């Protein structure tokens, strides 16, 4: 989009990135390593960083190479997780530009992993397209760190080297996985947020 996306507002005072982050914080996953671009003003994070409930869970990771592709942000996040103690058995990859993902969706993936200890990953799918959020076990850390360019983890999910479960979110949840990548999808997100607010 040519500018940092996470500070963009869906409504006055409601930043795109804050909604996705709050869902992850509420999911119970524990420590969150938030990977941001060096030009991100972080103003959209102010309330969360000042929260006594959420601030202790949050570690800000500035990825200098974020503009070079998704793989650099993934590597920065995984490296931050590996440098924390205790080293996590699995990581959750979530996107700040998926504002309608819910804590319940993340917990559903976590349950899949807990119930199936032999799985390497559990990932979301909408209309057959695999996407974050995803839970990835330590058995894939090396592969995550080896991703190149703008390659996300989707290629790894298709690899015969790993065993995973794809959780299909049906039509009712389809809009919850909306990924804001351009002005059109931003407009969709703004309209959906207004609809959600109108129901309350």
XYZ file of N, CA, C and O in Angstrom:
800
model
N 0.817 -1.210 0.000
C 0.000 0.000 0.000
C 0.851 1.261 0.000
O 0.341 2.366 -0.041
N 2.163 1.079 0.139
C 3.057 2.223 0.100
C 3.181 2.982 1.415
O 3.809 4.031 1.456
N 2.573 2.466 2.472
C 2.636 3.103 3.776
C 2.349 2.046 4.835
O 1.764 1.002 4.540
N 2.757 2.286 6.089
C 2.471 1.311 7.142
C 0.963 1.064 7.255
O 0.174 2.014 7.300
N 0.582 -0.205 7.270
C -0.843 -0.536 7.299
C -1.435 -0.551 8.703
O -2.598 -0.180 8.899
N -0.660 -1.006 9.663
C -1.235 -1.252 10.984
C -1.818 -0.007 11.661
O -2.815 -0.121 12.389
N -1.281 1.200 11.420
C -1.906 2.381 12.037
C -3.179 2.855 11.331
O -3.877 3.729 11.864
N -3.479 2.324 10.147
C -4.666 2.780 9.421
C -5.920 2.531 10.259
O -6.042 1.492 10.912
N -6.845 3.470 10.232
C -8.021 3.386 11.098
C -9.239 2.836 10.357
O -9.538 3.236 9.233
N -9.935 1.908 11.014
C -11.200 1.398 10.495
C -12.350 2.277 10.961
O -13.443 2.245 10.395
N -12.078 3.024 12.004
C -13.019 3.980 12.583
C -12.160 4.937 13.407
O -11.039 4.558 13.787
N -12.612 6.146 13.671
C -11.775 7.060 14.450
C -11.295 6.438 15.761
O -12.091 5.982 16.585
N -9.987 6.360 15.925
C -9.405 5.805 17.138
C -9.276 4.294 17.152
O -8.786 3.728 18.136
N -9.688 3.619 16.081
C -9.621 2.146 16.022
C -8.658 1.756 14.902
O -9.010 1.772 13.724
N -7.430 1.410 15.271
C -6.410 1.071 14.289
C -6.537 -0.369 13.831
O -6.886 -1.263 14.613
N -6.240 -0.575 12.571
C -6.287 -1.906 11.973
C -5.506 -2.925 12.797
O -6.012 -3.982 13.166
N -4.253 -2.605 13.104
C -3.399 -3.560 13.806
C -3.831 -3.867 15.222
O -3.565 -4.965 15.727
N -4.492 -2.919 15.874
C -4.859 -3.143 17.274
C -5.897 -4.249 17.426
O -5.901 -4.982 18.424
N -6.778 -4.406 16.436
C -7.827 -5.426 16.535
C -7.231 -6.834 16.466
O -7.567 -7.705 17.274
N -6.343 -7.053 15.502
C -5.707 -8.363 15.381
C -4.881 -8.686 16.620
O -4.910 -9.816 17.138
N -4.155 -7.712 17.110
C -3.305 -7.935 18.274
C -4.131 -8.256 19.516
O -3.780 -9.145 20.297
N -5.238 -7.543 19.707
C -6.080 -7.814 20.875
C -6.647 -9.236 20.841
O -6.783 -9.886 21.883
N -6.970 -9.731 19.647
C -7.468 -11.106 19.532
C -6.392 -12.104 19.950
O -6.669 -13.066 20.678
N -5.168 -11.870 19.515
C -4.077 -12.763 19.891
C -3.805 -12.696 21.398
O -3.588 -13.723 22.049
N -3.829 -11.499 21.940
C -3.602 -11.338 23.379
C -4.673 -12.047 24.196
O -4.400 -12.612 25.255
N -5.908 -12.031 23.697
C -7.021 -12.644 24.430
C -7.108 -14.154 24.235
O -7.885 -14.816 24.921
N -6.311 -14.694 23.325
C -6.418 -16.129 23.011
C -5.735 -17.013 24.031
O -5.948 -18.225 24.052
N -4.885 -16.427 24.874
C -4.209 -17.227 25.885
C -2.899 -17.827 25.431
O -2.379 -18.745 26.073
N -2.319 -17.327 24.339
C -1.083 -17.930 23.835
C 0.151 -17.493 24.613
O 1.222 -18.056 24.437
N 0.010 -16.503 25.478
C 1.155 -16.081 26.277
C 1.965 -14.989 25.599
O 1.427 -14.065 25.000
N 3.291 -15.115 25.669
C 4.201 -14.089 25.160
C 3.998 -13.857 23.667
O 3.911 -14.797 22.884
N 3.921 -12.588 23.271
C 3.748 -12.231 21.864
C 4.925 -11.369 21.422
O 5.228 -10.344 22.030
N 5.588 -11.825 20.375
C 6.694 -11.072 19.780
C 6.130 -10.361 18.556
O 5.908 -10.974 17.521
N 5.882 -9.092 18.713
C 5.228 -8.297 17.684
C 6.270 -7.727 16.728
O 7.060 -6.857 17.095
N 6.284 -8.246 15.511
C 7.276 -7.821 14.526
C 6.731 -6.618 13.756
O 5.648 -6.679 13.165
N 7.482 -5.518 13.776
C 7.043 -4.287 13.112
C 8.151 -3.770 12.202
O 9.334 -4.110 12.355
N 7.745 -2.928 11.255
C 8.693 -2.280 10.355
C 9.381 -1.120 11.078
O 8.816 -0.539 12.011
N 10.576 -0.741 10.652
C 11.263 0.379 11.314
C 10.526 1.703 11.190
O 10.699 2.592 12.025
N 9.682 1.853 10.147
C 8.963 3.118 9.966
C 7.584 3.117 10.615
O 6.813 4.064 10.438
N 7.270 2.068 11.365
C 5.975 2.019 12.044
C 6.000 2.978 13.234
O 6.848 2.852 14.120
N 5.079 3.940 13.294
C 5.097 4.923 14.389
C 4.673 4.343 15.738
O 4.877 4.982 16.777
N 4.059 3.184 15.739
C 3.608 2.484 16.958
C 2.540 3.245 17.741
O 2.213 2.863 18.868
N 2.003 4.300 17.148
C 0.940 5.040 17.845
C -0.288 4.161 18.055
O -1.012 4.332 19.038
N -0.531 3.231 17.156
C -1.694 2.345 17.257
C -1.579 1.369 18.419
O -2.549 0.735 18.809
N -0.388 1.293 18.999
C -0.135 0.359 20.102
C -0.216 1.016 21.479
O -0.100 0.334 22.483
N -0.404 2.310 21.505
C -0.238 3.041 22.759
C -1.099 2.490 23.892
O -0.607 2.227 24.996
N -2.392 2.292 23.645
C -3.280 1.807 24.711
C -2.873 0.432 25.203
O -2.923 0.147 26.411
N -2.462 -0.433 24.284
C -2.080 -1.790 24.661
C -0.781 -1.785 25.457
O -0.651 -2.492 26.461
N 0.160 -0.953 25.043
C 1.444 -0.901 25.754
C 1.300 -0.302 27.151
O 2.128 -0.555 28.038
N 0.253 0.475 27.348
C 0.024 1.079 28.666
C -0.880 0.215 29.535
O -1.129 0.553 30.697
N -1.358 -0.896 29.009
C -2.266 -1.771 29.744
C -1.495 -2.687 30.688
O -0.586 -3.411 30.267
N -1.859 -2.675 31.952
C -1.198 -3.560 32.916
C -1.532 -5.020 32.646
O -0.794 -5.924 33.037
N -2.634 -5.258 31.934
C -3.049 -6.621 31.613
C -2.251 -7.178 30.442
O -1.789 -8.323 30.471
N -2.052 -6.361 29.399
C -1.457 -6.863 28.168
C 0.025 -6.551 27.995
O 0.758 -7.306 27.350
N 0.481 -5.436 28.526
C 1.864 -5.006 28.284
C 2.901 -6.068 28.648
O 3.878 -6.250 27.902
N 2.739 -6.799 29.757
C 3.756 -7.808 30.096
C 3.874 -8.937 29.075
O 4.903 -9.616 29.030
N 2.839 -9.147 28.261
C 2.876 -10.203 27.252
C 3.591 -9.789 25.981
O 3.911 -10.633 25.143
N 3.865 -8.494 25.847
C 4.252 -7.947 24.554
C 5.742 -7.652 24.463
O 6.317 -7.022 25.342
N 6.352 -8.118 23.391
C 7.742 -7.798 23.084
C 7.772 -7.236 21.666
O 7.383 -7.903 20.709
N 8.220 -5.989 21.531
C 8.283 -5.338 20.217
C 9.594 -5.723 19.523
O 10.679 -5.542 20.084
N 9.476 -6.269 18.327
C 10.641 -6.686 17.542
C 10.664 -5.863 16.257
O 9.778 -5.999 15.414
N 11.658 -5.001 16.103
C 11.780 -4.201 14.891
C 12.575 -4.997 13.859
O 13.715 -5.399 14.117
N 11.953 -5.241 12.715
C 12.603 -5.991 11.644
C 13.080 -5.012 10.575
O 12.269 -4.478 9.814
N 14.367 -4.782 10.526
C 14.927 -3.811 9.581
C 14.710 -4.230 8.132
O 14.633 -3.382 7.238
N 14.594 -5.538 7.885
C 14.451 -6.048 6.512
C 13.007 -6.354 6.144
O 12.746 -7.028 5.146
N 12.049 -5.888 6.928
C 10.641 -6.242 6.692
C 10.177 -5.913 5.281
O 9.366 -6.639 4.699
N 10.700 -4.840 4.709
C 10.268 -4.432 3.376
C 10.734 -5.394 2.286
O 10.249 -5.349 1.150
N 11.661 -6.285 2.619
C 12.202 -7.212 1.633
C 11.346 -8.458 1.460
O 11.578 -9.233 0.531
N 10.385 -8.658 2.350
C 9.506 -9.814 2.192
C 9.086 -10.418 3.513
O 9.716 -10.210 4.561
N 8.002 -11.198 3.452
C 7.413 -11.813 4.636
C 8.394 -12.702 5.393
O 8.364 -12.793 6.626
N 9.283 -13.377 4.663
C 10.188 -14.329 5.318
C 11.054 -13.650 6.378
O 11.384 -14.255 7.400
N 11.421 -12.388 6.144
C 12.275 -11.686 7.098
C 11.533 -11.417 8.405
O 12.108 -11.525 9.498
N 10.256 -11.079 8.291
C 9.461 -10.840 9.499
C 9.239 -12.139 10.265
O 9.290 -12.164 11.503
N 8.984 -13.228 9.532
C 8.809 -14.527 10.186
C 10.083 -14.922 10.921
O 10.039 -15.345 12.088
N 11.219 -14.751 10.271
C 12.486 -15.120 10.899
C 12.733 -14.283 12.146
O 13.177 -14.804 13.181
N 12.436 -12.991 12.071
C 12.639 -12.119 13.236
C 11.772 -12.572 14.403
O 12.218 -12.587 15.555
N 10.527 -12.951 14.108
C 9.634 -13.402 15.163
C 10.068 -14.720 15.762
O 10.057 -14.901 16.997
N 10.472 -15.662 14.912
C 10.931 -16.966 15.404
C 12.209 -16.802 16.224
O 12.355 -17.409 17.297
N 13.136 -15.984 15.750
C 14.373 -15.752 16.501
C 14.080 -15.153 17.873
O 14.714 -15.518 18.870
N 13.124 -14.232 17.925
C 12.760 -13.637 19.213
C 12.170 -14.690 20.143
O 12.473 -14.719 21.340
N 11.340 -15.582 19.583
C 10.744 -16.645 20.402
C 11.821 -17.598 20.913
O 11.788 -18.037 22.076
N 12.785 -17.925 20.054
C 13.845 -18.853 20.449
C 14.783 -18.249 21.488
O 15.434 -18.985 22.238
N 14.849 -16.931 21.531
C 15.738 -16.272 22.496
C 15.051 -16.034 23.835
O 15.687 -15.560 24.780
N 13.767 -16.337 23.913
C 13.038 -16.157 25.175
C 13.022 -17.463 25.958
O 13.175 -18.547 25.387
N 12.856 -17.344 27.242
C 12.816 -18.530 28.102
C 11.509 -18.579 28.874
O 11.059 -17.560 29.387
N 10.900 -19.772 28.955
C 11.334 -21.007 28.299
C 11.084 -20.939 26.790
O 10.166 -20.241 26.344
N 11.895 -21.659 26.012
C 11.705 -21.703 24.563
C 10.373 -22.392 24.279
O 10.102 -23.474 24.805
N 9.487 -21.774 23.503
C 8.152 -22.347 23.292
C 8.178 -23.620 22.443
O 8.995 -23.760 21.535
N 7.268 -24.518 22.769
C 7.102 -25.763 22.016
C 6.501 -25.495 20.638
O 6.667 -26.285 19.716
N 5.806 -24.375 20.508
C 5.171 -24.001 19.239
C 5.017 -22.497 19.202
O 5.061 -21.822 20.242
N 4.850 -21.967 17.995
C 4.589 -20.544 17.830
C 3.300 -20.368 17.040
O 2.909 -21.239 16.257
N 2.657 -19.241 17.261
C 1.488 -18.865 16.482
C 1.899 -17.742 15.540
O 2.473 -16.751 15.982
N 1.623 -17.921 14.257
C 1.854 -16.843 13.299
C 0.509 -16.180 13.001
O -0.430 -16.843 12.541
N 0.411 -14.924 13.326
C -0.791 -14.144 13.058
C -0.397 -12.885 12.309
O 0.750 -12.432 12.405
N -1.320 -12.334 11.562
C -1.048 -11.133 10.777
C -1.770 -9.927 11.368
O -2.958 -10.008 11.687
N -1.060 -8.831 11.462
C -1.660 -7.611 11.982
C -2.699 -7.010 11.053
O -3.490 -6.173 11.467
N -2.683 -7.449 9.781
C -3.666 -6.905 8.841
C -4.845 -7.846 8.620
O -5.527 -7.771 7.612
N -5.085 -8.744 9.591
C -6.300 -9.561 9.620
C -7.128 -9.107 10.836
O -7.115 -9.749 11.878
N -7.834 -8.000 10.719
C -8.449 -7.376 11.894
C -9.627 -8.132 12.507
O -10.025 -7.819 13.626
N -10.192 -9.105 11.790
C -11.404 -9.746 12.301
C -11.188 -11.176 12.804
O -12.140 -11.841 13.194
N -9.942 -11.628 12.783
C -9.642 -12.915 13.398
C -9.987 -12.823 14.883
O -9.712 -11.814 15.536
N -10.606 -13.862 15.418
C -11.038 -13.841 16.814
C -10.146 -14.726 17.683
O -9.459 -15.629 17.182
N -10.189 -14.464 18.976
C -9.455 -15.304 19.921
C -9.945 -16.745 19.845
O -9.152 -17.687 19.968
N -11.238 -16.942 19.613
C -11.793 -18.292 19.521
C -11.209 -19.053 18.340
O -10.985 -20.276 18.424
N -10.965 -18.374 17.232
C -10.362 -19.030 16.069
C -8.948 -19.507 16.396
O -8.551 -20.613 16.009
N -8.183 -18.687 17.092
C -6.828 -19.069 17.482
C -6.875 -20.240 18.456
O -6.106 -21.210 18.331
N -7.788 -20.173 19.422
C -7.892 -21.263 20.398
C -8.284 -22.577 19.723
O -7.848 -23.656 20.136
N -9.099 -22.510 18.680
C -9.477 -23.725 17.953
C -8.248 -24.407 17.358
O -8.112 -25.635 17.415
N -7.342 -23.621 16.818
C -6.100 -24.169 16.280
C -5.230 -24.757 17.390
O -4.610 -25.817 17.221
N -5.187 -24.084 18.516
C -4.401 -24.584 19.646
C -4.927 -25.925 20.142
O -4.148 -26.836 20.462
N -6.241 -26.063 20.186
C -6.849 -27.324 20.626
C -6.485 -28.455 19.669
O -6.189 -29.582 20.090
N -6.511 -28.158 18.369
C -6.126 -29.168 17.370
C -4.710 -29.669 17.656
O -4.438 -30.880 17.626
N -3.799 -28.762 17.947
C -2.418 -29.148 18.227
C -2.289 -29.912 19.540
O -1.541 -30.899 19.639
N -3.027 -29.483 20.544
C -2.972 -30.162 21.843
C -3.523 -31.577 21.753
O -3.002 -32.512 22.381
N -4.579 -31.753 20.963
C -5.203 -33.074 20.826
C -4.430 -34.004 19.910
O -4.686 -35.217 19.892
N -3.515 -33.453 19.124
C -2.761 -34.244 18.144
C -1.276 -33.916 18.249
O -0.740 -33.171 17.423
N -0.583 -34.471 19.246
C 0.817 -34.112 19.476
C 1.754 -34.500 18.342
O 2.891 -34.026 18.291
N 1.294 -35.328 17.409
C 2.137 -35.708 16.277
C 2.101 -34.720 15.133
O 2.876 -34.841 14.175
N 1.236 -33.707 15.224
C 1.142 -32.716 14.149
C 2.283 -31.699 14.230
O 2.689 -31.295 15.318
N 2.750 -31.298 13.058
C 3.746 -30.228 12.993
C 3.093 -28.857 12.945
O 3.710 -27.866 13.334
N 1.865 -28.794 12.450
C 1.205 -27.494 12.339
C -0.311 -27.655 12.247
O -0.824 -28.729 11.931
N -1.000 -26.574 12.543
C -2.440 -26.431 12.280
C -2.617 -25.043 11.691
O -2.142 -24.061 12.270
N -3.253 -24.965 10.539
C -3.400 -23.684 9.857
C -4.847 -23.445 9.463
O -5.644 -24.380 9.361
N -5.179 -22.189 9.241
C -6.535 -21.793 8.848
C -6.702 -21.901 7.335
O -5.734 -21.813 6.577
N -7.946 -22.072 6.915
C -8.242 -22.097 5.493
C -9.602 -21.457 5.255
O -10.532 -21.639 6.034
N -9.686 -20.709 4.175
C -10.938 -20.100 3.755
C -11.121 -20.376 2.270
O -10.261 -20.007 1.459
N -12.211 -21.068 1.943
C -12.491 -21.412 0.544
C -11.304 -22.093 -0.119
O -10.948 -21.825 -1.264
N -10.654 -22.968 0.638
C -9.552 -23.759 0.099
C -8.203 -23.084 0.098
O -7.196 -23.688 -0.279
N -8.128 -21.818 0.537
C -6.860 -21.089 0.577
C -6.305 -21.132 1.996
O -6.959 -20.672 2.939
N -5.130 -21.708 2.154
C -4.506 -21.833 3.470
C -3.839 -20.513 3.846
O -3.173 -19.881 3.013
N -4.009 -20.107 5.100
C -3.503 -18.803 5.539
C -3.374 -18.760 7.057
O -3.860 -19.663 7.748
N -2.716 -17.726 7.585
C -2.723 -17.513 9.034
C -4.131 -17.157 9.501
O -4.963 -16.743 8.679
N -4.362 -17.283 10.805
C -3.391 -17.711 11.808
C -3.067 -19.191 11.685
O -3.870 -19.988 11.194
N -1.874 -19.512 12.161
C -1.406 -20.887 12.132
C -0.570 -21.148 13.383
O 0.100 -20.246 13.883
N -0.633 -22.377 13.860
C 0.193 -22.803 14.987
C 1.244 -23.757 14.426
O 0.904 -24.712 13.719
N 2.501 -23.494 14.729
C 3.601 -24.257 14.140
C 4.515 -24.782 15.249
O 5.030 -24.013 16.058
N 4.694 -26.106 15.257
C 5.495 -26.735 16.300
C 6.993 -26.548 16.050
O 7.419 -26.234 14.932
N 7.761 -26.800 17.109
C 9.208 -26.601 17.063
C 9.882 -27.412 15.954
O 10.981 -27.056 15.491
N 9.237 -28.494 15.504
C 9.810 -29.331 14.445
C 9.961 -28.575 13.132
O 10.666 -29.034 12.223
N 9.315 -27.413 13.021
C 9.375 -26.627 11.785
C 10.152 -25.321 11.953
O 10.226 -24.524 11.019
N 10.731 -25.097 13.120
C 11.439 -23.830 13.345
C 12.557 -23.613 12.329
O 12.731 -22.519 11.792
N 13.345 -24.650 12.074
C 14.461 -24.514 11.128
C 13.948 -24.140 9.737
O 14.524 -23.283 9.060
N 12.860 -24.788 9.325
C 12.286 -24.494 8.009
C 11.736 -23.078 7.953
O 11.876 -22.384 6.933
N 11.104 -22.613 9.032
C 10.607 -21.246 9.068
C 11.754 -20.252 8.905
O 11.648 -19.273 8.174
N 12.855 -20.528 9.579
C 14.011 -19.627 9.503
C 14.685 -19.687 8.144
O 15.460 -18.798 7.791
N 14.410 -20.723 7.366
C 15.018 -20.862 6.059
C 14.192 -20.299 4.913
O 14.605 -20.387 3.747
N 13.031 -19.726 5.215
C 12.200 -19.132 4.166
C 12.922 -17.951 3.524
O 13.704 -17.263 4.180
N 12.635 -17.731 2.242
C 13.315 -16.679 1.501
C 12.329 -15.663 0.928
O 11.190 -16.007 0.591
N 12.783 -14.427 0.774
C 12.005 -13.399 0.087
C 10.632 -13.161 0.685
O 10.471 -13.069 1.904
N 9.634 -13.082 -0.195
C 8.272 -12.803 0.252
C 7.493 -14.087 0.505
O 6.275 -14.105 0.460
N 8.208 -15.158 0.763
C 7.591 -16.454 0.978
C 7.108 -16.581 2.424
O 7.877 -16.433 3.370
N 5.818 -16.858 2.576
C 5.285 -17.134 3.896
C 5.380 -18.630 4.179
O 6.048 -19.379 3.459
N 4.678 -19.071 5.197
C 4.762 -20.481 5.600
C 3.890 -21.396 4.754
O 3.960 -22.620 4.896
N 3.080 -20.847 3.853
C 2.133 -21.666 3.082
C 2.827 -22.774 2.309
O 2.323 -23.896 2.213
N 4.007 -22.486 1.756
C 4.744 -23.504 1.001
C 5.094 -24.690 1.901
O 5.058 -25.851 1.468
N 5.437 -24.415 3.141
C 5.795 -25.485 4.068
C 4.587 -26.359 4.386
O 4.726 -27.572 4.578
N 3.409 -25.752 4.436
C 2.208 -26.524 4.750
C 1.902 -27.557 3.662
O 1.240 -28.564 3.926
N 2.360 -27.288 2.447
C 2.120 -28.211 1.333
C 3.230 -29.257 1.205
O 3.134 -30.151 0.366
N 4.263 -29.152 2.018
C 5.403 -30.051 1.918
C 5.093 -31.426 2.518
O 4.498 -31.517 3.598
N 5.523 -32.506 1.858
C 5.328 -33.848 2.420
C 6.200 -34.118 3.642
O 6.041 -35.141 4.310
N 7.114 -33.195 3.925
C 8.002 -33.370 5.076
C 7.306 -33.102 6.402
O 7.850 -33.435 7.460
N 6.117 -32.488 6.340
C 5.428 -32.109 7.575
C 3.986 -32.590 7.567
O 3.360 -32.700 6.510
N 3.510 -32.872 8.774
C 2.136 -33.341 8.938
C 1.338 -32.265 9.657
O 1.748 -31.780 10.718
N 0.228 -31.887 9.064
C -0.575 -30.850 9.689
C -2.047 -31.040 9.453
O -2.469 -31.971 8.768
N -2.811 -30.163 10.065
C -4.261 -30.165 9.866
C -4.686 -28.770 9.415
O -4.307 -27.770 10.031
N -5.454 -28.746 8.347
C -5.990 -27.493 7.845
C -7.407 -27.330 8.372
O -8.262 -28.181 8.137
N -7.627 -26.270 9.113
C -8.944 -26.013 9.698
C -9.702 -25.076 8.771
O -9.339 -23.913 8.611
N -10.734 -25.602 8.154
C -11.527 -24.824 7.200
C -12.574 -24.022 7.955
O -13.374 -24.569 8.713
N -12.531 -22.725 7.773
C -13.545 -21.856 8.344
C -14.580 -21.585 7.261
O -14.248 -21.092 6.184
N -15.813 -21.968 7.532
C -16.875 -21.908 6.540
C -17.273 -20.504 6.144
O -16.685 -19.507 6.568
N -18.324 -20.437 5.347
C -18.759 -19.159 4.780
C -19.063 -18.110 5.850
O -18.799 -16.931 5.663
N -19.628 -18.551 6.977
C -19.979 -17.582 8.020
C -18.736 -16.899 8.579
O -18.788 -15.757 9.016
N -17.616 -17.628 8.551
C -16.380 -17.080 9.113
C -15.453 -16.529 8.045
O -14.387 -15.995 8.354
N -15.869 -16.637 6.779
C -14.977 -16.270 5.681
C -14.460 -14.840 5.806
O -13.267 -14.577 5.616
N -15.335 -13.916 6.133
C -14.913 -12.517 6.217
C -13.995 -12.263 7.406
O -13.280 -11.265 7.432
N -13.999 -13.184 8.371
C -13.137 -13.012 9.539
C -11.665 -13.151 9.171
O -10.792 -12.661 9.890
N -11.387 -13.821 8.073
C -10.007 -14.013 7.638
C -9.573 -12.984 6.594
O -8.523 -13.138 5.973
N -10.355 -11.939 6.426
C -10.011 -10.885 5.479
C -8.617 -10.333 5.778
O -8.300 -9.998 6.914
N -7.802 -10.273 4.748
C -6.429 -9.779 4.851
C -6.360 -8.440 4.105
O -6.613 -8.389 2.904
N -6.062 -7.374 4.819
C -6.040 -6.045 4.221
C -4.699 -5.817 3.520
O -3.678 -5.577 4.169
N -4.724 -5.913 2.193
C -3.500 -5.768 1.416
C -3.496 -4.550 0.503
O -2.449 -4.166 -0.009
N -4.673 -3.975 0.249
C -4.744 -2.848 -0.673
C -5.930 -1.956 -0.296
O -6.633 -2.219 0.695
N -6.147 -0.913 -1.084
C -7.216 0.033 -0.761
C -8.596 -0.626 -0.823
O -9.478 -0.297 -0.030
N -8.792 -1.554 -1.754
C -10.088 -2.236 -1.861
C -10.392 -3.044 -0.609
O -11.501 -2.971 -0.056
N -9.426 -3.845 -0.162
C -9.660 -4.658 1.033
C -9.749 -3.798 2.287
O -10.463 -4.138 3.240
N -9.060 -2.649 2.285
C -9.204 -1.719 3.409
C -10.640 -1.202 3.457
O -11.245 -1.117 4.530
N -11.196 -0.861 2.293
C -12.587 -0.419 2.239
C -13.538 -1.491 2.733
O -14.498 -1.193 3.455
N -13.287 -2.747 2.371
C -14.112 -3.855 2.862
C -14.046 -3.934 4.383
O -15.062 -4.166 5.044
N -12.833 -3.779 4.925
C -12.648 -3.862 6.370
C -13.385 -2.734 7.087
O -14.004 -2.957 8.131
N -13.319 -1.532 6.530
C -14.014 -0.391 7.136
C -15.521 -0.649 7.151
O -16.197 -0.430 8.172
N -16.057 -1.142 6.035
C -17.499 -1.414 5.973
C -17.898 -2.521 6.939
O -18.933 -2.415 7.617
N -17.083 -3.551 7.017
C -17.415 -4.649 7.932
C -17.362 -4.183 9.382
O -18.207 -4.564 10.198
N -16.371 -3.377 9.716
C -16.276 -2.890 11.087
C -17.501 -2.060 11.451
O -18.039 -2.168 12.555
N -17.969 -1.247 10.522
C -19.173 -0.445 10.775
C -20.384 -1.348 10.997
O -21.228 -1.080 11.863
N -20.458 -2.442 10.220
C -21.574 -3.382 10.392
C -21.531 -4.025 11.771
O -22.546 -4.180 12.443
N -20.338 -4.428 12.186
C -20.175 -5.052 13.504
C -20.562 -4.079 14.596
O -21.292 -4.439 15.537
N -20.113 -2.835 14.486
C -20.438 -1.838 15.501
C -21.939 -1.558 15.515
O -22.516 -1.312 16.574
N -22.571 -1.634 14.350
C -23.997 -1.377 14.264
C -24.855 -2.418 14.925
O -26.005 -2.162 15.280
N -24.304 -3.616 15.127
C -25.076 -4.692 15.757
C -25.069 -4.603 17.268
O -25.805 -5.299 17.935
N -24.175 -3.786 17.798
C -24.061 -3.728 19.262
C -25.045 -2.756 19.869
O -25.501 -1.848 19.232
